[in-house]
């Protein structure tokens, strides 16, 4: 972490994160997140699937409390494995823009995606997994650069679209055992987060 040269009224300086600091924080955060998913699935396996009950069953009021935990739970290790790499890569790319902004993006995606699943998934289904967040981060990264008008972010978004675009489009097609609703509403929530949490230009400097 570095410090800028300006001081506040009390004489203290404002800390500034270097690119290396941001990269370390982003990688550390996402590595910890992915590790948590594997630990939770190990606990689920050891308890005979006890955590699966915290998935989202549509249109039952009590299930609204499961909107957040459902994004961290999976039904088997294959399910976790399929989400781990894209979550890690997309999460790191998004978190490089700032951890606080990233947490806001993720919170919006988790809640909006969970509500979409709760409202539109088939009755008696049980939905859990990080794929909604994966689709949300994809939507956020692809949209962010155009919203912020930053060439580097546009380039990152285009690279992400080229690498995972086909997979994401395939994930929106209804198929047995896969929640198209989680994918669709995660994608929409991520794109929406790019607009709601866009970088706003600072005040213009005026001569005295």
PDB file of C-alpha atoms in Angstrom:
ATOM      1  CA  UNK A   1       0.000   0.000   0.000  1.00  0.00           C
ATOM      2  CA  UNK A   2       1.289   3.472  -0.854  1.00  0.00           C
ATOM      3  CA  UNK A   3       0.397   6.918   0.399  1.00  0.00           C
ATOM      4  CA  UNK A   4      -0.354  10.002  -1.612  1.00  0.00           C
ATOM      5  CA  UNK A   5       1.334  13.307  -0.935  1.00  0.00           C
ATOM      6  CA  UNK A   6      -1.709  15.221   0.295  1.00  0.00           C
ATOM      7  CA  UNK A   7      -2.593  15.411   3.930  1.00  0.00           C
ATOM      8  CA  UNK A   8      -5.958  15.776   5.605  1.00  0.00           C
ATOM      9  CA  UNK A   9      -6.722  18.542   8.030  1.00  0.00           C
ATOM     10  CA  UNK A  10      -5.371  16.419  10.870  1.00  0.00           C
ATOM     11  CA  UNK A  11      -2.080  15.868   9.099  1.00  0.00           C
ATOM     12  CA  UNK A  12      -2.679  12.194   8.189  1.00  0.00           C
ATOM     13  CA  UNK A  13      -2.238  10.942   4.659  1.00  0.00           C
ATOM     14  CA  UNK A  14      -4.763   9.034   2.562  1.00  0.00           C
ATOM     15  CA  UNK A  15      -3.714   5.440   1.713  1.00  0.00           C
ATOM     16  CA  UNK A  16      -3.688   4.456  -1.951  1.00  0.00           C
ATOM     17  CA  UNK A  17      -3.673   0.849  -3.156  1.00  0.00           C
ATOM     18  CA  UNK A  18      -1.031   0.056  -5.755  1.00  0.00           C
ATOM     19  CA  UNK A  19      -1.827  -2.304  -8.640  1.00  0.00           C
ATOM     20  CA  UNK A  20       0.146  -5.043  -6.906  1.00  0.00           C
ATOM     21  CA  UNK A  21      -1.821  -4.498  -3.682  1.00  0.00           C
ATOM     22  CA  UNK A  22      -5.119  -4.736  -5.563  1.00  0.00           C
ATOM     23  CA  UNK A  23      -4.026  -7.863  -7.385  1.00  0.00           C
ATOM     24  CA  UNK A  24      -2.968  -9.566  -4.153  1.00  0.00           C
ATOM     25  CA  UNK A  25      -6.235  -8.604  -2.450  1.00  0.00           C
ATOM     26  CA  UNK A  26      -8.323  -9.791  -5.413  1.00  0.00           C
ATOM     27  CA  UNK A  27      -6.542 -13.140  -5.701  1.00  0.00           C
ATOM     28  CA  UNK A  28      -6.616 -13.689  -1.944  1.00  0.00           C
ATOM     29  CA  UNK A  29     -10.321 -12.892  -1.711  1.00  0.00           C
ATOM     30  CA  UNK A  30     -11.322 -15.177  -4.569  1.00  0.00           C
ATOM     31  CA  UNK A  31      -9.020 -18.016  -3.514  1.00  0.00           C
ATOM     32  CA  UNK A  32     -10.614 -17.864  -0.065  1.00  0.00           C
ATOM     33  CA  UNK A  33     -14.107 -17.777  -1.585  1.00  0.00           C
ATOM     34  CA  UNK A  34     -13.506 -20.834  -3.765  1.00  0.00           C
ATOM     35  CA  UNK A  35     -11.901 -22.690  -0.845  1.00  0.00           C
ATOM     36  CA  UNK A  36     -14.990 -21.910   1.252  1.00  0.00           C
ATOM     37  CA  UNK A  37     -17.239 -23.485  -1.400  1.00  0.00           C
ATOM     38  CA  UNK A  38     -15.223 -26.716  -1.256  1.00  0.00           C
ATOM     39  CA  UNK A  39     -15.265 -26.752   2.545  1.00  0.00           C
ATOM     40  CA  UNK A  40     -19.036 -26.259   2.601  1.00  0.00           C
ATOM     41  CA  UNK A  41     -19.533 -29.105   0.145  1.00  0.00           C
ATOM     42  CA  UNK A  42     -17.315 -31.337   2.296  1.00  0.00           C
ATOM     43  CA  UNK A  43     -19.500 -30.460   5.297  1.00  0.00           C
ATOM     44  CA  UNK A  44     -22.605 -31.169   3.218  1.00  0.00           C
ATOM     45  CA  UNK A  45     -21.261 -34.569   2.239  1.00  0.00           C
ATOM     46  CA  UNK A  46     -20.268 -35.393   5.813  1.00  0.00           C
ATOM     47  CA  UNK A  47     -23.747 -34.486   7.081  1.00  0.00           C
ATOM     48  CA  UNK A  48     -25.642 -36.466   4.456  1.00  0.00           C
ATOM     49  CA  UNK A  49     -26.705 -33.447   2.411  1.00  0.00           C
ATOM     50  CA  UNK A  50     -27.973 -31.407   5.355  1.00  0.00           C
ATOM     51  CA  UNK A  51     -26.934 -28.119   3.739  1.00  0.00           C
ATOM     52  CA  UNK A  52     -28.926 -28.817   0.583  1.00  0.00           C
ATOM     53  CA  UNK A  53     -32.051 -27.706   2.411  1.00  0.00           C
ATOM     54  CA  UNK A  54     -30.716 -24.132   2.236  1.00  0.00           C
ATOM     55  CA  UNK A  55     -31.243 -24.027  -1.511  1.00  0.00           C
ATOM     56  CA  UNK A  56     -34.114 -21.945  -2.900  1.00  0.00           C
ATOM     57  CA  UNK A  57     -37.562 -23.513  -3.289  1.00  0.00           C
ATOM     58  CA  UNK A  58     -39.708 -21.109  -5.341  1.00  0.00           C
ATOM     59  CA  UNK A  59     -42.524 -18.954  -4.004  1.00  0.00           C
ATOM     60  CA  UNK A  60     -42.365 -20.090  -0.397  1.00  0.00           C
ATOM     61  CA  UNK A  61     -41.965 -17.090   1.890  1.00  0.00           C
ATOM     62  CA  UNK A  62     -39.659 -18.883   4.309  1.00  0.00           C
ATOM     63  CA  UNK A  63     -37.262 -19.596   1.425  1.00  0.00           C
ATOM     64  CA  UNK A  64     -36.410 -15.886   1.052  1.00  0.00           C
ATOM     65  CA  UNK A  65     -33.944 -16.398   3.910  1.00  0.00           C
ATOM     66  CA  UNK A  66     -32.028 -18.791   1.628  1.00  0.00           C
ATOM     67  CA  UNK A  67     -31.258 -16.251  -1.115  1.00  0.00           C
ATOM     68  CA  UNK A  68     -27.716 -15.646   0.163  1.00  0.00           C
ATOM     69  CA  UNK A  69     -26.662 -19.085   1.476  1.00  0.00           C
ATOM     70  CA  UNK A  70     -27.896 -20.791  -1.723  1.00  0.00           C
ATOM     71  CA  UNK A  71     -25.183 -18.964  -3.703  1.00  0.00           C
ATOM     72  CA  UNK A  72     -22.483 -20.694  -1.626  1.00  0.00           C
ATOM     73  CA  UNK A  73     -23.867 -24.252  -1.609  1.00  0.00           C
ATOM     74  CA  UNK A  74     -23.682 -27.061  -4.171  1.00  0.00           C
ATOM     75  CA  UNK A  75     -25.140 -30.524  -4.622  1.00  0.00           C
ATOM     76  CA  UNK A  76     -21.902 -32.439  -5.205  1.00  0.00           C
ATOM     77  CA  UNK A  77     -18.195 -31.915  -5.840  1.00  0.00           C
ATOM     78  CA  UNK A  78     -18.680 -32.012  -9.602  1.00  0.00           C
ATOM     79  CA  UNK A  79     -21.056 -29.074  -9.213  1.00  0.00           C
ATOM     80  CA  UNK A  80     -18.455 -27.151  -7.191  1.00  0.00           C
ATOM     81  CA  UNK A  81     -15.699 -27.973  -9.663  1.00  0.00           C
ATOM     82  CA  UNK A  82     -17.696 -26.686 -12.639  1.00  0.00           C
ATOM     83  CA  UNK A  83     -18.103 -23.292 -10.972  1.00  0.00           C
ATOM     84  CA  UNK A  84     -14.692 -22.912  -9.321  1.00  0.00           C
ATOM     85  CA  UNK A  85     -12.485 -21.870 -12.255  1.00  0.00           C
ATOM     86  CA  UNK A  86     -14.848 -19.315 -13.853  1.00  0.00           C
ATOM     87  CA  UNK A  87     -15.724 -17.897 -10.430  1.00  0.00           C
ATOM     88  CA  UNK A  88     -12.031 -17.526  -9.573  1.00  0.00           C
ATOM     89  CA  UNK A  89     -11.026 -15.919 -12.874  1.00  0.00           C
ATOM     90  CA  UNK A  90     -14.043 -13.654 -13.325  1.00  0.00           C
ATOM     91  CA  UNK A  91     -14.002 -12.722  -9.647  1.00  0.00           C
ATOM     92  CA  UNK A  92     -10.348 -11.686  -9.748  1.00  0.00           C
ATOM     93  CA  UNK A  93     -10.909  -9.596 -12.890  1.00  0.00           C
ATOM     94  CA  UNK A  94     -13.891  -7.841 -11.303  1.00  0.00           C
ATOM     95  CA  UNK A  95     -12.198  -7.345  -7.924  1.00  0.00           C
ATOM     96  CA  UNK A  96      -9.175  -5.663  -9.534  1.00  0.00           C
ATOM     97  CA  UNK A  97     -11.429  -2.632  -9.938  1.00  0.00           C
ATOM     98  CA  UNK A  98     -11.698  -2.294  -6.148  1.00  0.00           C
ATOM     99  CA  UNK A  99     -12.744  -4.672  -3.415  1.00  0.00           C
ATOM    100  CA  UNK A 100     -15.500  -2.474  -1.992  1.00  0.00           C
ATOM    101  CA  UNK A 101     -17.101  -1.981  -5.410  1.00  0.00           C
ATOM    102  CA  UNK A 102     -16.737  -5.697  -6.104  1.00  0.00           C
ATOM    103  CA  UNK A 103     -18.534  -6.640  -2.890  1.00  0.00           C
ATOM    104  CA  UNK A 104     -21.362  -4.299  -3.835  1.00  0.00           C
ATOM    105  CA  UNK A 105     -21.610  -5.929  -7.272  1.00  0.00           C
ATOM    106  CA  UNK A 106     -21.676  -9.420  -5.771  1.00  0.00           C
ATOM    107  CA  UNK A 107     -24.292  -8.468  -3.158  1.00  0.00           C
ATOM    108  CA  UNK A 108     -26.564  -7.062  -5.861  1.00  0.00           C
ATOM    109  CA  UNK A 109     -26.101 -10.146  -8.053  1.00  0.00           C
ATOM    110  CA  UNK A 110     -26.760 -12.618  -5.231  1.00  0.00           C
ATOM    111  CA  UNK A 111     -29.964 -10.915  -4.074  1.00  0.00           C
ATOM    112  CA  UNK A 112     -31.390 -10.107  -7.514  1.00  0.00           C
ATOM    113  CA  UNK A 113     -30.524 -13.533  -8.889  1.00  0.00           C
ATOM    114  CA  UNK A 114     -31.990 -15.268  -5.851  1.00  0.00           C
ATOM    115  CA  UNK A 115     -35.228 -13.316  -6.210  1.00  0.00           C
ATOM    116  CA  UNK A 116     -35.421 -14.246  -9.888  1.00  0.00           C
ATOM    117  CA  UNK A 117     -34.984 -17.918  -9.016  1.00  0.00           C
ATOM    118  CA  UNK A 118     -37.563 -17.647  -6.230  1.00  0.00           C
ATOM    119  CA  UNK A 119     -40.113 -16.060  -8.556  1.00  0.00           C
ATOM    120  CA  UNK A 120     -39.650 -17.994 -11.800  1.00  0.00           C
ATOM    121  CA  UNK A 121     -38.123 -21.423 -11.136  1.00  0.00           C
ATOM    122  CA  UNK A 122     -40.384 -24.481 -11.439  1.00  0.00           C
ATOM    123  CA  UNK A 123     -42.399 -25.401  -8.365  1.00  0.00           C
ATOM    124  CA  UNK A 124     -40.842 -27.907  -5.976  1.00  0.00           C
ATOM    125  CA  UNK A 125     -37.359 -27.379  -7.452  1.00  0.00           C
ATOM    126  CA  UNK A 126     -34.388 -26.684  -5.189  1.00  0.00           C
ATOM    127  CA  UNK A 127     -31.762 -24.321  -6.602  1.00  0.00           C
ATOM    128  CA  UNK A 128     -28.284 -23.738  -5.205  1.00  0.00           C
ATOM    129  CA  UNK A 129     -24.829 -23.008  -6.559  1.00  0.00           C
ATOM    130  CA  UNK A 130     -22.468 -20.216  -7.524  1.00  0.00           C
ATOM    131  CA  UNK A 131     -23.347 -20.304 -11.225  1.00  0.00           C
ATOM    132  CA  UNK A 132     -25.705 -17.341 -10.814  1.00  0.00           C
ATOM    133  CA  UNK A 133     -22.780 -15.307  -9.483  1.00  0.00           C
ATOM    134  CA  UNK A 134     -20.569 -16.587 -12.332  1.00  0.00           C
ATOM    135  CA  UNK A 135     -23.100 -15.444 -14.923  1.00  0.00           C
ATOM    136  CA  UNK A 136     -23.517 -12.189 -13.031  1.00  0.00           C
ATOM    137  CA  UNK A 137     -19.792 -11.440 -13.018  1.00  0.00           C
ATOM    138  CA  UNK A 138     -19.672 -12.284 -16.724  1.00  0.00           C
ATOM    139  CA  UNK A 139     -22.487  -9.811 -17.408  1.00  0.00           C
ATOM    140  CA  UNK A 140     -20.815  -7.193 -15.236  1.00  0.00           C
ATOM    141  CA  UNK A 141     -17.400  -7.477 -16.897  1.00  0.00           C
ATOM    142  CA  UNK A 142     -18.798  -7.442 -20.431  1.00  0.00           C
ATOM    143  CA  UNK A 143     -20.968  -4.386 -19.707  1.00  0.00           C
ATOM    144  CA  UNK A 144     -18.701  -2.415 -17.348  1.00  0.00           C
ATOM    145  CA  UNK A 145     -16.232  -1.026 -19.875  1.00  0.00           C
ATOM    146  CA  UNK A 146     -18.918   0.414 -22.141  1.00  0.00           C
ATOM    147  CA  UNK A 147     -20.697   1.992 -19.180  1.00  0.00           C
ATOM    148  CA  UNK A 148     -17.522   3.496 -17.706  1.00  0.00           C
ATOM    149  CA  UNK A 149     -16.070   4.319 -21.160  1.00  0.00           C
ATOM    150  CA  UNK A 150     -12.703   2.893 -20.204  1.00  0.00           C
ATOM    151  CA  UNK A 151     -10.760   1.229 -23.052  1.00  0.00           C
ATOM    152  CA  UNK A 152      -8.963  -1.259 -20.795  1.00  0.00           C
ATOM    153  CA  UNK A 153     -12.239  -2.410 -19.228  1.00  0.00           C
ATOM    154  CA  UNK A 154     -13.789  -2.711 -22.699  1.00  0.00           C
ATOM    155  CA  UNK A 155     -10.850  -4.890 -23.764  1.00  0.00           C
ATOM    156  CA  UNK A 156     -11.235  -7.085 -20.680  1.00  0.00           C
ATOM    157  CA  UNK A 157     -14.949  -7.445 -21.346  1.00  0.00           C
ATOM    158  CA  UNK A 158     -14.386  -8.413 -24.971  1.00  0.00           C
ATOM    159  CA  UNK A 159     -11.777 -10.989 -23.949  1.00  0.00           C
ATOM    160  CA  UNK A 160     -14.157 -12.459 -21.373  1.00  0.00           C
ATOM    161  CA  UNK A 161     -16.944 -12.577 -23.969  1.00  0.00           C
ATOM    162  CA  UNK A 162     -14.677 -14.323 -26.466  1.00  0.00           C
ATOM    163  CA  UNK A 163     -13.529 -16.891 -23.904  1.00  0.00           C
ATOM    164  CA  UNK A 164     -16.810 -17.718 -22.156  1.00  0.00           C
ATOM    165  CA  UNK A 165     -19.549 -16.222 -24.351  1.00  0.00           C
ATOM    166  CA  UNK A 166     -20.515 -19.498 -26.008  1.00  0.00           C
ATOM    167  CA  UNK A 167     -20.685 -21.336 -22.693  1.00  0.00           C
ATOM    168  CA  UNK A 168     -22.810 -18.588 -21.161  1.00  0.00           C
ATOM    169  CA  UNK A 169     -25.264 -18.591 -24.058  1.00  0.00           C
ATOM    170  CA  UNK A 170     -25.580 -22.375 -23.831  1.00  0.00           C
ATOM    171  CA  UNK A 171     -26.295 -22.049 -20.111  1.00  0.00           C
ATOM    172  CA  UNK A 172     -29.371 -19.925 -20.843  1.00  0.00           C
ATOM    173  CA  UNK A 173     -31.055 -22.757 -22.743  1.00  0.00           C
ATOM    174  CA  UNK A 174     -33.463 -24.730 -20.502  1.00  0.00           C
ATOM    175  CA  UNK A 175     -32.149 -28.226 -19.821  1.00  0.00           C
ATOM    176  CA  UNK A 176     -32.799 -30.916 -17.258  1.00  0.00           C
ATOM    177  CA  UNK A 177     -31.040 -30.482 -13.940  1.00  0.00           C
ATOM    178  CA  UNK A 178     -29.770 -26.963 -14.719  1.00  0.00           C
ATOM    179  CA  UNK A 179     -31.355 -23.728 -13.502  1.00  0.00           C
ATOM    180  CA  UNK A 180     -31.770 -21.479 -16.523  1.00  0.00           C
ATOM    181  CA  UNK A 181     -33.409 -18.933 -14.193  1.00  0.00           C
ATOM    182  CA  UNK A 182     -30.280 -18.663 -12.024  1.00  0.00           C
ATOM    183  CA  UNK A 183     -28.177 -18.139 -15.138  1.00  0.00           C
ATOM    184  CA  UNK A 184     -30.484 -15.622 -16.800  1.00  0.00           C
ATOM    185  CA  UNK A 185     -31.170 -13.483 -13.735  1.00  0.00           C
ATOM    186  CA  UNK A 186     -27.531 -13.615 -12.679  1.00  0.00           C
ATOM    187  CA  UNK A 187     -26.529 -12.313 -16.111  1.00  0.00           C
ATOM    188  CA  UNK A 188     -29.127  -9.536 -15.991  1.00  0.00           C
ATOM    189  CA  UNK A 189     -28.174  -8.605 -12.432  1.00  0.00           C
ATOM    190  CA  UNK A 190     -24.496  -8.337 -13.369  1.00  0.00           C
ATOM    191  CA  UNK A 191     -25.240  -6.071 -16.323  1.00  0.00           C
ATOM    192  CA  UNK A 192     -27.510  -3.992 -14.103  1.00  0.00           C
ATOM    193  CA  UNK A 193     -24.785  -3.705 -11.468  1.00  0.00           C
ATOM    194  CA  UNK A 194     -22.457  -2.236 -14.094  1.00  0.00           C
ATOM    195  CA  UNK A 195     -24.925   0.630 -14.515  1.00  0.00           C
ATOM    196  CA  UNK A 196     -25.919   1.074 -10.874  1.00  0.00           C
ATOM    197  CA  UNK A 197     -22.341   0.974  -9.577  1.00  0.00           C
ATOM    198  CA  UNK A 198     -20.648   2.699 -12.492  1.00  0.00           C
ATOM    199  CA  UNK A 199     -17.728   5.004 -11.875  1.00  0.00           C
ATOM    200  CA  UNK A 200     -18.869   8.585 -11.780  1.00  0.00           C
ATOM    201  CA  UNK A 201     -16.563  11.401 -12.917  1.00  0.00           C
ATOM    202  CA  UNK A 202     -15.174  13.531 -10.113  1.00  0.00           C
ATOM    203  CA  UNK A 203     -15.920  17.267  -9.854  1.00  0.00           C
ATOM    204  CA  UNK A 204     -14.072  19.423 -12.359  1.00  0.00           C
ATOM    205  CA  UNK A 205     -11.266  21.549 -10.966  1.00  0.00           C
ATOM    206  CA  UNK A 206     -12.119  25.256 -11.211  1.00  0.00           C
ATOM    207  CA  UNK A 207      -9.576  28.072 -11.040  1.00  0.00           C
ATOM    208  CA  UNK A 208      -9.807  30.328  -7.988  1.00  0.00           C
TER     209      UNK A 208
END
